[in-house]
CSV table of C-alpha atoms and ligand atoms in Angstrom, one decimal:
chain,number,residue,atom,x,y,z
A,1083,UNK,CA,1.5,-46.1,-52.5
A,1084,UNK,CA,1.5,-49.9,-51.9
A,1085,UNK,CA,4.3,-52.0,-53.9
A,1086,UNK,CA,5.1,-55.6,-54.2
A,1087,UNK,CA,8.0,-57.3,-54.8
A,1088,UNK,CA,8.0,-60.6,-56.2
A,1089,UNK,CA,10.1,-63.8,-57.0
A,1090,UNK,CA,12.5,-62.4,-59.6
A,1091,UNK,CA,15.2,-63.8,-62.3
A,1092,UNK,CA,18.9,-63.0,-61.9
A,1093,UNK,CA,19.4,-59.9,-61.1
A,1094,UNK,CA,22.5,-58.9,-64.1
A,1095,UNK,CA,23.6,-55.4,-65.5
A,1096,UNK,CA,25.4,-52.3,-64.7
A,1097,UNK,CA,23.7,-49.4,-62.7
A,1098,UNK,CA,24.6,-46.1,-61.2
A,1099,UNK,CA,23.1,-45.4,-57.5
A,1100,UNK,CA,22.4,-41.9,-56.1
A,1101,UNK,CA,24.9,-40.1,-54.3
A,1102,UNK,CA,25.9,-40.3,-51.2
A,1103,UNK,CA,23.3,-38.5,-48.9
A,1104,UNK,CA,25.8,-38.2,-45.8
A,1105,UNK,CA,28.4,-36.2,-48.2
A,1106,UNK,CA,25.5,-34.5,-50.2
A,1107,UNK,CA,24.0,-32.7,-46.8
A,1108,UNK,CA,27.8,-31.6,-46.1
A,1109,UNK,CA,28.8,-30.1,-49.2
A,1110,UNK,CA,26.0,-28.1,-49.1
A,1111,UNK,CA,26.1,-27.2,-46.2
A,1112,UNK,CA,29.7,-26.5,-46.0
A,1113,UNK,CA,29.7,-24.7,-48.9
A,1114,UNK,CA,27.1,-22.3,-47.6
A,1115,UNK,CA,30.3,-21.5,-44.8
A,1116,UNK,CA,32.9,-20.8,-48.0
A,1117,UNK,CA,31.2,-17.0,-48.9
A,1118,UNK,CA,31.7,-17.8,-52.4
A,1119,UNK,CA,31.0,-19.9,-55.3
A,1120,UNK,CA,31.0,-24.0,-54.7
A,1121,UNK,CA,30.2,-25.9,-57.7
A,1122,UNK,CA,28.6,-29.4,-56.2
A,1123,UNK,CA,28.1,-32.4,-58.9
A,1124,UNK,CA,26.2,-35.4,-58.6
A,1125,UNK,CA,24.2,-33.8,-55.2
A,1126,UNK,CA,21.3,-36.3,-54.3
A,1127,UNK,CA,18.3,-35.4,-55.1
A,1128,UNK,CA,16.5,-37.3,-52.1
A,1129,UNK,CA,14.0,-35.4,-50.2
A,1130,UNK,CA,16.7,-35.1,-47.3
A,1131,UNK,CA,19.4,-33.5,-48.8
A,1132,UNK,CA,16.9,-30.7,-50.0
A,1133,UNK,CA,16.0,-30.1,-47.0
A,1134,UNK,CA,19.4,-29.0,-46.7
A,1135,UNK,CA,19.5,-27.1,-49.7
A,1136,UNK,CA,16.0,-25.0,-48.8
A,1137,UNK,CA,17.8,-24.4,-45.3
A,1138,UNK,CA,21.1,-22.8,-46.6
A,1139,UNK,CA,19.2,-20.7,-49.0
A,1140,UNK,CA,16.8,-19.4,-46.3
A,1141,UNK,CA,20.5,-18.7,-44.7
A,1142,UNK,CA,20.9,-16.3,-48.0
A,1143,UNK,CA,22.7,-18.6,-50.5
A,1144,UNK,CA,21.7,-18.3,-54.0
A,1145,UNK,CA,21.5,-21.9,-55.9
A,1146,UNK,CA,21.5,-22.4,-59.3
A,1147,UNK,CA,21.0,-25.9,-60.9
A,1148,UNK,CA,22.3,-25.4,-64.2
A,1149,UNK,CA,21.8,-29.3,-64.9
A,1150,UNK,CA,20.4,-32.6,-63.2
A,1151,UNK,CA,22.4,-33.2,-60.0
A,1152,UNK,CA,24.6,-30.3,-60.5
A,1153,UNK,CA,23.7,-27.5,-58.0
A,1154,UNK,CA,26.3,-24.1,-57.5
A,1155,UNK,CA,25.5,-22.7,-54.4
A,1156,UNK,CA,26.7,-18.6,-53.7
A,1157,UNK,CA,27.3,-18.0,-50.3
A,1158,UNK,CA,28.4,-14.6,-50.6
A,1159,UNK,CA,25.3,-13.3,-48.7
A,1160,UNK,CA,24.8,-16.6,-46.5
A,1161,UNK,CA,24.7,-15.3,-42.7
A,1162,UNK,CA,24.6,-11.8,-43.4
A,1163,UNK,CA,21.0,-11.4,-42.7
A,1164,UNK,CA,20.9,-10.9,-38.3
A,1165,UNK,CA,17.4,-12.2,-37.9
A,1166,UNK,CA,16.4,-13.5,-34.6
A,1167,UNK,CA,13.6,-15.4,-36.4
A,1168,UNK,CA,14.5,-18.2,-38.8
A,1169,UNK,CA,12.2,-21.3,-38.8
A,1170,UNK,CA,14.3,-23.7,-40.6
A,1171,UNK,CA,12.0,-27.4,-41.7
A,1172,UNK,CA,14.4,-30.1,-41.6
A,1173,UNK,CA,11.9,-31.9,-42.6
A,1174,UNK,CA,12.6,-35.9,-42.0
A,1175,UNK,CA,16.0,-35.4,-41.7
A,1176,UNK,CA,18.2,-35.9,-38.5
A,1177,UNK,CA,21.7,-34.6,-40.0
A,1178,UNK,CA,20.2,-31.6,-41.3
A,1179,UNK,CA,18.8,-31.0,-37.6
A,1180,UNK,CA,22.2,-32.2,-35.8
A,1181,UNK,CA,24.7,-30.2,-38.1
A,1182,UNK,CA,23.1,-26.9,-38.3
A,1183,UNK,CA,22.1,-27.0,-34.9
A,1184,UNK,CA,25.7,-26.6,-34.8
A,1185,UNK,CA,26.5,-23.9,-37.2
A,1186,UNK,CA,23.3,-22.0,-35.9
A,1187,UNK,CA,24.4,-22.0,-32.0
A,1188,UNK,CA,28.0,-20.2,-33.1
A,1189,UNK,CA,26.5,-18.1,-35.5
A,1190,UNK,CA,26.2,-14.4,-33.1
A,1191,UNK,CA,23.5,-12.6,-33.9
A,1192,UNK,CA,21.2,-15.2,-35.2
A,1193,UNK,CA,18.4,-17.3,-33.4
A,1194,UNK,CA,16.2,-19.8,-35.1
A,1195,UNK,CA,14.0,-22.5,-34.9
A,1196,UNK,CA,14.6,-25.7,-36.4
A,1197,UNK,CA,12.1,-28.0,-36.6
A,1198,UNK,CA,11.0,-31.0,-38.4
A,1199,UNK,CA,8.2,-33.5,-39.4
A,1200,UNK,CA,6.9,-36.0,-36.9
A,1201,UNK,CA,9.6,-39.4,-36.8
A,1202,UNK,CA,12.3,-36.4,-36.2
A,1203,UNK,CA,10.2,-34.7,-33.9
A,1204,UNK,CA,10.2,-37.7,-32.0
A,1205,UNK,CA,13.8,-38.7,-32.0
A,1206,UNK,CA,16.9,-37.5,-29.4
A,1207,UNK,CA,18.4,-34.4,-30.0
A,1208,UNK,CA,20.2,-34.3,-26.1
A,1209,UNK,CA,23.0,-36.0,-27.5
A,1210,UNK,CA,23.3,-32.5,-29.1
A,1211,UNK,CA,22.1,-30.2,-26.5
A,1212,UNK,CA,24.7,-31.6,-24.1
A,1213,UNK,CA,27.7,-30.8,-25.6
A,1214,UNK,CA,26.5,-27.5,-27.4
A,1215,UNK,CA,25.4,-26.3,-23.9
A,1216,UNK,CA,29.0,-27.1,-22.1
A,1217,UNK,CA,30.0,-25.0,-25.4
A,1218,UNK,CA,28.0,-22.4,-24.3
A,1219,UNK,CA,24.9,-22.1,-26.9
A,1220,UNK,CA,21.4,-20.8,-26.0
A,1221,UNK,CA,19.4,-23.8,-26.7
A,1222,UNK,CA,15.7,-23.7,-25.9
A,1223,UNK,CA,14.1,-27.4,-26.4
A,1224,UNK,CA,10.7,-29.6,-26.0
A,1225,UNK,CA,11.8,-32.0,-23.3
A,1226,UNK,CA,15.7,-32.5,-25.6
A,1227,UNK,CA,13.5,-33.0,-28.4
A,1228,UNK,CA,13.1,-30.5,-31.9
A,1229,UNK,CA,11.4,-28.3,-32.2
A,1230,UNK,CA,14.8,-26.7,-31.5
A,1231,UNK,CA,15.1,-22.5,-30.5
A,1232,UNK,CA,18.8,-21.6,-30.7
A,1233,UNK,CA,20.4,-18.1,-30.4
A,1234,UNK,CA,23.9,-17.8,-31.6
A,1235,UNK,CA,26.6,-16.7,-29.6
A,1236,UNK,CA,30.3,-17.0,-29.3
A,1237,UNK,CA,31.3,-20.1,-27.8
A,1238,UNK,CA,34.3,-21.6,-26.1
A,1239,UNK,CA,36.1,-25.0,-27.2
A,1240,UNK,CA,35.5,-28.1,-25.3
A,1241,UNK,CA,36.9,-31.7,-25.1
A,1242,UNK,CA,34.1,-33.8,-25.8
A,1243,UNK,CA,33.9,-37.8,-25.1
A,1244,UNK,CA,31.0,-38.6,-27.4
A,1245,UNK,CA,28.5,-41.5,-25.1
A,1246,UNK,CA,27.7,-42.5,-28.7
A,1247,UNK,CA,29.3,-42.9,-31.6
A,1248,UNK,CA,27.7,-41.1,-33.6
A,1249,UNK,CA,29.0,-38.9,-36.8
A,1250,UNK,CA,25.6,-36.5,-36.3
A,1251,UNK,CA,27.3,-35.3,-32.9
A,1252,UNK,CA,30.9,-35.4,-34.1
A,1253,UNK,CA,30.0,-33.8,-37.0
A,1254,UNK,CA,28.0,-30.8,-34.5
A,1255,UNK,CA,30.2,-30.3,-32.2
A,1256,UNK,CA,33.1,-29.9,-35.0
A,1257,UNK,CA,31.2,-27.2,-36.7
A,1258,UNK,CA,30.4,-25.5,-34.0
A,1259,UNK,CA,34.4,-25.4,-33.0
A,1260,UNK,CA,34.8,-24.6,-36.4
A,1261,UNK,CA,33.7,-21.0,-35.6
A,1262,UNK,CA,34.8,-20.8,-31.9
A,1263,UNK,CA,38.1,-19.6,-30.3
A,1264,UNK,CA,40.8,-22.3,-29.7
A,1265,UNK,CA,40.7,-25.9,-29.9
A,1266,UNK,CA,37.9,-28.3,-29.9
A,1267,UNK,CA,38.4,-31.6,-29.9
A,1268,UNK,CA,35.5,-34.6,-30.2
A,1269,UNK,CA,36.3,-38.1,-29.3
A,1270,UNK,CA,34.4,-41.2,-29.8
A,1271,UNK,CA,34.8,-45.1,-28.4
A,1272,UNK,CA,34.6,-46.0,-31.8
A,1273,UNK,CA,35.2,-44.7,-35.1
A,1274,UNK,CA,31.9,-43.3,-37.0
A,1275,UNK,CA,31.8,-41.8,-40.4
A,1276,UNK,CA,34.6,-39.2,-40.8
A,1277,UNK,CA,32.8,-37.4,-44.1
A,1278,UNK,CA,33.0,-34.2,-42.0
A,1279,UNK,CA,36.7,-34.3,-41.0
A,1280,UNK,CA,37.7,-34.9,-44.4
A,1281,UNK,CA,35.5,-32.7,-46.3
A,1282,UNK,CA,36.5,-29.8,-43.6
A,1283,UNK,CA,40.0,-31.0,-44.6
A,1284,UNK,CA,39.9,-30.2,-48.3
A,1285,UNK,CA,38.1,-26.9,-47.8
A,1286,UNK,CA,41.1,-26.0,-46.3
A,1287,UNK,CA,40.0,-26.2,-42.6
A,1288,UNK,CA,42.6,-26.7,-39.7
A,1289,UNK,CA,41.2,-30.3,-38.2
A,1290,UNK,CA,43.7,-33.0,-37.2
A,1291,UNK,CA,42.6,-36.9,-36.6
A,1292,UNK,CA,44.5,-38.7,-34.4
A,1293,UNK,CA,43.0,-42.0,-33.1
A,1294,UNK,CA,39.7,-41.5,-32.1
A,1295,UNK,CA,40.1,-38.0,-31.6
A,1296,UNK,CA,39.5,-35.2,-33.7
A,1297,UNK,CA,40.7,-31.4,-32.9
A,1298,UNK,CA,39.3,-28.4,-34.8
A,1299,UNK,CA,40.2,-24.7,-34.4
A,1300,UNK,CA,38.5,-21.8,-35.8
A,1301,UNK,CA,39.3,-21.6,-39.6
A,1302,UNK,CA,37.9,-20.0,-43.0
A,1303,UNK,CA,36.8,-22.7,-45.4
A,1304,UNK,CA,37.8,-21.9,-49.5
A,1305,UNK,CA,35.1,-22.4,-51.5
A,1306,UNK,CA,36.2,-25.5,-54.0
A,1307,UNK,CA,34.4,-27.6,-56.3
A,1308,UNK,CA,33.2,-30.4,-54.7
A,1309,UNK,CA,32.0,-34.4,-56.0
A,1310,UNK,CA,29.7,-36.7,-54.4
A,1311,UNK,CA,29.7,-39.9,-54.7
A,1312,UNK,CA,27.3,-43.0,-55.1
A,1313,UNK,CA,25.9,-43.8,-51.5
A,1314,UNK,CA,27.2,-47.1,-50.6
A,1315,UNK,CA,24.0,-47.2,-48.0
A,1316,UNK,CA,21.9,-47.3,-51.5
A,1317,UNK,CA,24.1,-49.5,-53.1
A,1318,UNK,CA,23.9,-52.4,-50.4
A,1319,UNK,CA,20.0,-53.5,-51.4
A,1320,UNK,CA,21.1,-54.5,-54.6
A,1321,UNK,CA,24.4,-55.3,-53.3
A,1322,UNK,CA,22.3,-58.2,-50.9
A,1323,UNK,CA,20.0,-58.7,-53.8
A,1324,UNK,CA,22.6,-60.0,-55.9
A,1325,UNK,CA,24.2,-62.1,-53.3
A,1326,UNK,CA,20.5,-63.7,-52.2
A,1327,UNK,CA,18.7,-64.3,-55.8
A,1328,UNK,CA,20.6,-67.3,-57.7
A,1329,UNK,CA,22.7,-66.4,-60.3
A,1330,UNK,CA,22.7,-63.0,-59.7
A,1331,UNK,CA,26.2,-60.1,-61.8
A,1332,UNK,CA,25.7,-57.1,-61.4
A,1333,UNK,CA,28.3,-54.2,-60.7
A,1334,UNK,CA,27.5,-50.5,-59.2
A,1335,UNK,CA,29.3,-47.6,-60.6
A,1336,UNK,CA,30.9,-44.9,-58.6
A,1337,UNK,CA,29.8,-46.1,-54.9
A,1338,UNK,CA,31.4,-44.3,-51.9
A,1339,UNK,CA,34.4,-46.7,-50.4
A,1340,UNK,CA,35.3,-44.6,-47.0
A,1341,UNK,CA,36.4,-47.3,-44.4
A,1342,UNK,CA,34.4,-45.6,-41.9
A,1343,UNK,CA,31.1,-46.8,-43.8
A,1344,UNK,CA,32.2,-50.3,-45.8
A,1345,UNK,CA,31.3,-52.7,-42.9
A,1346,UNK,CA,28.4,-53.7,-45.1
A,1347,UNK,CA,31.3,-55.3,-47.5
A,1348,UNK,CA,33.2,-56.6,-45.0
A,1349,UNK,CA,30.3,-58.5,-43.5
A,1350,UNK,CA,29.1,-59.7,-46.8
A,1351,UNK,CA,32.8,-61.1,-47.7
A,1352,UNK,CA,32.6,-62.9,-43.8
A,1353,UNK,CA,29.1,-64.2,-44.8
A,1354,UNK,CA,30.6,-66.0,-48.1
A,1355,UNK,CA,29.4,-63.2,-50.5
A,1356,UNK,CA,31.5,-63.1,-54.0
A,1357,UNK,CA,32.5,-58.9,-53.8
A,1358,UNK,CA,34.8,-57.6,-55.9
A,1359,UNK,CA,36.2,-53.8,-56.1
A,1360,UNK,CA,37.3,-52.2,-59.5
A,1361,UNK,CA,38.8,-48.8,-60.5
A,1362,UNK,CA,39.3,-47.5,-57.2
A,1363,UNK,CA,40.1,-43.9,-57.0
A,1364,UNK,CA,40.1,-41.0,-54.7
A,1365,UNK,CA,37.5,-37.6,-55.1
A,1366,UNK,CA,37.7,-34.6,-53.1
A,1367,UNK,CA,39.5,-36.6,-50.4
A,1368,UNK,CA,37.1,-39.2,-50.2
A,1369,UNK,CA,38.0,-43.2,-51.9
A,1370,UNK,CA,35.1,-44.2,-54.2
A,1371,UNK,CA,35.4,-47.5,-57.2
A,1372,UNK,CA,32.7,-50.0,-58.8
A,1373,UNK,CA,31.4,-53.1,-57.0
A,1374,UNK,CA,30.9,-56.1,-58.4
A,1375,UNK,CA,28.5,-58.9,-56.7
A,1376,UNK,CA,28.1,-62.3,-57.7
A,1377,UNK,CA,25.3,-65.1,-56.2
A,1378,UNK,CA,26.9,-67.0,-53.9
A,1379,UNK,CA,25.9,-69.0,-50.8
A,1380,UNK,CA,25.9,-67.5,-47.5
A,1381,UNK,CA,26.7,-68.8,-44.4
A,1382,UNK,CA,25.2,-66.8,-40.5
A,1383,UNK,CA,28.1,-63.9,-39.1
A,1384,UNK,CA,28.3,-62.2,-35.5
A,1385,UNK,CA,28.1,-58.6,-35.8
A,1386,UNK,CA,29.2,-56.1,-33.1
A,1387,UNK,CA,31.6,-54.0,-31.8
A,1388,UNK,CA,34.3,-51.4,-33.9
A,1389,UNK,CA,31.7,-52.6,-37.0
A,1390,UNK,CA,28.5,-51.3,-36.0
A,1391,UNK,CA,29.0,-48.0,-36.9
A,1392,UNK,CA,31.1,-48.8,-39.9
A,1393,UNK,CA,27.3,-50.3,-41.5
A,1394,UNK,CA,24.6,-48.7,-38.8
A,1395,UNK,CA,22.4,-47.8,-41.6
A,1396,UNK,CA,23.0,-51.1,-43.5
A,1397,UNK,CA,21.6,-53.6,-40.3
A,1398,UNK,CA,17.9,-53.9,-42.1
A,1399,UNK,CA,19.1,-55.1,-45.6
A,1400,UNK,CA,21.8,-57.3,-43.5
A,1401,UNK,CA,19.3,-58.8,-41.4
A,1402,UNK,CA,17.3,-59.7,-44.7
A,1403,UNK,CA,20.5,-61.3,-46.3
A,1404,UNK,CA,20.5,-63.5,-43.1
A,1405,UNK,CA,17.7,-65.0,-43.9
A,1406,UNK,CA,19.2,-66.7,-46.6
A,1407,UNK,CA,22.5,-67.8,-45.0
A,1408,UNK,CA,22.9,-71.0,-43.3
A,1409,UNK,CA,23.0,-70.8,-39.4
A,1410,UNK,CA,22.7,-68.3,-37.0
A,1411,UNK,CA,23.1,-64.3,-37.7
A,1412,UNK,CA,23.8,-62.1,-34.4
A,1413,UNK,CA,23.6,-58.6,-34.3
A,1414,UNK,CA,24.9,-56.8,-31.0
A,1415,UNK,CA,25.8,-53.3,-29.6
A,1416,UNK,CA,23.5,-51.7,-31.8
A,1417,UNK,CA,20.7,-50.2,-29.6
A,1418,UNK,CA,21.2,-46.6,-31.3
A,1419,UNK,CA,18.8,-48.4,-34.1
A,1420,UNK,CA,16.3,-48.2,-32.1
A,1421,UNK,CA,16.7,-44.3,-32.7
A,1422,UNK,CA,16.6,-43.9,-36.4
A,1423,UNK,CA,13.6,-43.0,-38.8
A,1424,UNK,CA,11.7,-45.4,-36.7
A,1425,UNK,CA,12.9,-48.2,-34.3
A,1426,UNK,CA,14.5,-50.2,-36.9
A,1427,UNK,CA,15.0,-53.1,-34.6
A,1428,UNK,CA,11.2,-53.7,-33.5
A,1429,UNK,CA,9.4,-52.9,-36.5
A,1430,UNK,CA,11.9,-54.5,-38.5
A,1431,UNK,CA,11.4,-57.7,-36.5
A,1432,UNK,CA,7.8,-57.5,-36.4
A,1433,UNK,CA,7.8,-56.9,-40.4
A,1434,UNK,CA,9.6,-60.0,-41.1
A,1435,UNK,CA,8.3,-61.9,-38.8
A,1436,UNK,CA,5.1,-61.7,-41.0
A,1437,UNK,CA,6.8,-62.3,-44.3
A,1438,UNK,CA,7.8,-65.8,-42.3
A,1439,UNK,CA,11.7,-65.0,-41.4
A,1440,UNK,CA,12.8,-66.5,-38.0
A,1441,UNK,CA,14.0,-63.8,-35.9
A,1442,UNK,CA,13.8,-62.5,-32.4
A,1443,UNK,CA,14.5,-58.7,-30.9
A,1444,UNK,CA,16.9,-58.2,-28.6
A,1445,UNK,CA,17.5,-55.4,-26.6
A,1446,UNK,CA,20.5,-54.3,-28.8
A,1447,UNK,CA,20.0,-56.4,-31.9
A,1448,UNK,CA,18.8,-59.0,-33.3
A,1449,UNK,CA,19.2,-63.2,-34.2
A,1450,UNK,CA,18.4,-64.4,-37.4
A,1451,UNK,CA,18.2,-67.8,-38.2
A,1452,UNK,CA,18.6,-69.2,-41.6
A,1453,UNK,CA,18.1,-69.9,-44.4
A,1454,UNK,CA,14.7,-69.9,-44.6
A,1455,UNK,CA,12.3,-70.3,-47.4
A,1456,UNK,CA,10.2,-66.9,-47.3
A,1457,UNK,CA,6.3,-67.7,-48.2
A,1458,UNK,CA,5.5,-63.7,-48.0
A,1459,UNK,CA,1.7,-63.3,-49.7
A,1460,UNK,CA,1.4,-60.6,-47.0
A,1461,UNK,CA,0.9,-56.7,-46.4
A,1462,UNK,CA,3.9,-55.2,-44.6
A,1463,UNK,CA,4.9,-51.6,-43.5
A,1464,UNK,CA,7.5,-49.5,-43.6
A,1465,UNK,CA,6.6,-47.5,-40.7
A,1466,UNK,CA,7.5,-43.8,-42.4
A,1467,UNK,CA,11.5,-45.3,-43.1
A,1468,UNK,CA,12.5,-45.4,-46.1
A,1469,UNK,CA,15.5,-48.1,-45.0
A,1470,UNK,CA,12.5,-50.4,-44.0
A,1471,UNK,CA,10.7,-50.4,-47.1
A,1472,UNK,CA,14.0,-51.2,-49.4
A,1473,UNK,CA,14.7,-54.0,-47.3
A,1474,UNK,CA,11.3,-55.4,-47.4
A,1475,UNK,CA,11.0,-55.0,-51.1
A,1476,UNK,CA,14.5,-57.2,-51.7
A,1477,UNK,CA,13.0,-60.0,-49.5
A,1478,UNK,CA,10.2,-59.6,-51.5
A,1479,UNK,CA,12.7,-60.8,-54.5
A,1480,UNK,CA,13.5,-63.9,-52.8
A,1481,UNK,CA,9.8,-64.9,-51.6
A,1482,UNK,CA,7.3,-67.7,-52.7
A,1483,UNK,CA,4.4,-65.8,-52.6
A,1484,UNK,CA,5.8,-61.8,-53.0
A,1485,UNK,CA,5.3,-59.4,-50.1
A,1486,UNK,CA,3.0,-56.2,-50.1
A,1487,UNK,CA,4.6,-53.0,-48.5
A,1488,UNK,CA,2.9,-50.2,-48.0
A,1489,UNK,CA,3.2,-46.7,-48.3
A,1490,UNK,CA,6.5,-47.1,-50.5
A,1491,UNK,CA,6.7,-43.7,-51.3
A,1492,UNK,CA,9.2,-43.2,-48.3
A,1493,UNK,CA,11.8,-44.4,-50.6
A,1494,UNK,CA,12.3,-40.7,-51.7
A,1495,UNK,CA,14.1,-39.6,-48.9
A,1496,UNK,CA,17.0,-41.2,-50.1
A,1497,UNK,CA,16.7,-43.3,-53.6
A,1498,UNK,CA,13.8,-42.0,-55.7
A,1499,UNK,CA,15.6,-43.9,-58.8
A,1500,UNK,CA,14.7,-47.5,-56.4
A,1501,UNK,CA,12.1,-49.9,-58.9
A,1502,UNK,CA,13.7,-47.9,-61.8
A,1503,UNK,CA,17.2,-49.6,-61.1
A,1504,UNK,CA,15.6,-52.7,-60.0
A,1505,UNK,CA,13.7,-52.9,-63.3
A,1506,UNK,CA,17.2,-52.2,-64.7
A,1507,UNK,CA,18.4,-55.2,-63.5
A,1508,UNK,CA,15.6,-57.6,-63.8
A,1509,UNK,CA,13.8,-56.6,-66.7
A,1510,UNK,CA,16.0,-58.2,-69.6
B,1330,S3P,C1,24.7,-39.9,-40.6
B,1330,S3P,C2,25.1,-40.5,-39.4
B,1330,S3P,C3,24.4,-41.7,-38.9
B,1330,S3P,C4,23.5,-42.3,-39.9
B,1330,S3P,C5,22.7,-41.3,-40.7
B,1330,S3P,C6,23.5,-40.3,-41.4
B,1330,S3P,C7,25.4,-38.7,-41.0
B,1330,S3P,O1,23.6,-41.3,-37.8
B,1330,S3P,O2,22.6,-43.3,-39.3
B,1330,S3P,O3,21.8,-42.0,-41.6
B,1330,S3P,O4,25.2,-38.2,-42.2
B,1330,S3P,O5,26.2,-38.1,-40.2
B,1330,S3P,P1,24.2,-41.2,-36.3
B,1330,S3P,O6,25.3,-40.2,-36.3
B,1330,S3P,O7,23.1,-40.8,-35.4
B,1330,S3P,O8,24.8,-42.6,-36.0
């Protein structure tokens, strides 16, 4: 499906964006660990997170969806079933892949294959392997790539120094500890999203943070009700939207405000952009409020360090909102892009390059210089990411001459709802 965005009026209005995809994958998931009844509301209903979902019930959970975005998952029977021949389709999706590999390699008495479609086929899974190996698993691998064979056995803690941070590994070596003998403890250089240690937490699970370390020991999880959510990695296109097109209001309901992911908002605030945060509260141990954004004028940042994985996911629509601030826009330390849904830092250089943008790759970043009057009137792609095509399609808003992207439909894997909020906002 080819879309293309064009020159647009204020963007003004209220809207409510999907929920959050990263806590969406672990309630579910964690919840199939409970054996008993989890009520989840507001669960995403991208293609990822039901990747998720059709895993844990080939596990032997039984989900019912009594209403839209409101899934109860029984996991009385989940795990019972000692098969040594699961083949579990994570389809696109690299946290479904990471985290059960780490459920799965504990699990005694079951072996399966995970595998996945061909961008996750393609992408690192040693960062995994590694640690689950000094743990003890049975991993058989294409070249540390999925597909993925593991057989579960019991395992033995480890102390684990992460080379990357990365909340996928965390988040796998955690649940793998979850189900082994003594203490495992993860820690990273620096600080990625904690939605696993505090969801653990409020399922009742014995997992301590201190610094950047987290310890785990074998517990039993209760099966509580659990609520997602809005994804603040949804939330920052229109967040950057508003802050690019003139003259721009609008305010997000219900978006996710964990420290460990709000770098976006802090980088927009350094950049000049008018944010404001209303009716903050905390759900099922995680802080979430509305966000208001107002047009303002930007001005270039220098983005690196503790930050990067406080807004990894967020570095396409940031590099887009450089465009239109004055000066230069750095982007360092952030070579693990180059491992996402595609390699966001060449193809998202090479993509705006075309739409007229002045930026260059670096080997762990990118420069952006600004601001720059976008001409567009040209076919871009998204190259199978669904971050990509978002980010493309704001730019679009802010362009002469629109720009074409195609194959759009890779929005789904997070944010089906996209061009129905944007026409929300624009079409007054
Ligand atoms: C995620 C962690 C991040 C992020 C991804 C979701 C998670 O990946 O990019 O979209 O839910 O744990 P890494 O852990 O590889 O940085």
């Amino acid at each position: 499906m080819e879309v293309t965005a064009k020159k647009t009026k204020p963007l003004r209005g209220i809207i409510t964006i999907p929920s959050d995809k990263s806590i969406s994958h672990r309630a579910a998931m964690f919840a199939s660990l409970t054996g008993g009844r989890v009520k989840i509301t507001n669960f995403s209903n991208g293609a990822d997170c039901h990747s998720t979902l059709n895993i844990i019930r080939d596990m032997g959970c039984e989900i019912e969806i009594p209403s839209e975005q409101t899934i109860i998952v029984d996991a009385k029977n989940a795990y019972k079933q000692k098969l040594d021949n699961y083949m579990l389709n994570c389809g696109n999706s690299g946290t479904t892949m990471r985290l059960f590999s780490g459920i799965i390699a504990s699990k005694e008495d079951i072996a399966a294959t995970l595998y996945g479609d061909e961008s996750l086929s393609a992408r690192p899974m040693k960062r995994i392997i590694l640690p689950l190996e000094l743990m003890g698993a049975k991993i058989r691998h294409n070249a540390f790539k999925a597909p993925l064979f593991i057989k579960g056995v019991e395992l033995f803690p480890i102390d684990y120094k992460t080379p990357v941070s990365s909340a996928q590994v965390k988040s796998c070596v955690l649940l793998a500890g979850l189900n082994t003998t003594g203490k495992t403890s993860v820690t990273e250089h620096y600080i990625s999203r904690n939605h696993t240690e505090r969801m653990l937490k409020y399922l009742g699970a014995d997992i301590e943070t201190e610094n950047n370390t987290v310890c785990i020991k074998k517990s039993s999880l209760e099966p509580k009700d659990i609520s997602v959510c809005g994804d603040i990695s949804s939330a920052a296109f229109f967040m950057a939207a508003a802050a690019m097109v003139p003259e721009s209001d609008i305010v997000i309901k219900n978006v996710g405000l964990n420290p460990t992911r709000t770098g976006i908002i802090d980088v927009m605030q350094k950049m000049g952009a008018d944010i404001e945060i209303l009716q903050q509260q905390t759900v099922c141990n995680e802080e979430c409020g509305d966000i208001r954004v107002r047009y303002s004028g930007l001005k270039g940042v220098t983005i690196d360090g503790e930050i990067i994985p406080r807004l990894i996911d967020e570095i396409p629509v940031i590099a887009v909102l450089a465009t239109q601030a004055e000066g230069t826009t750095t982007i360092k330390d952030a070579g693990d892009l180059r491992n996402k849904e595609s390699d966001r830092i060449k193809c998202l250089v090479n993509e705006l390059k075309k739409t007229g943008a002045i930026i260059e790759e670096t080997p762990d970043g990118m420069i952006v210089e600004g601001k720059i009057d976008i001409k567009g009137g040209c076919q871009t792609e998204c190259y199978h990411d669904h971050r990509l095509a978002m980010s493309l399609y704001m730019l679009g808003l802010v362009s002469k001459e629109g720009i074409e992207i195609n194959e759009f439909q890779w929005v789904d894997i997070s944010f089906p709802e996209f061009l129905g909020l944007v026409k929300d906002l624009t079409d007054y």
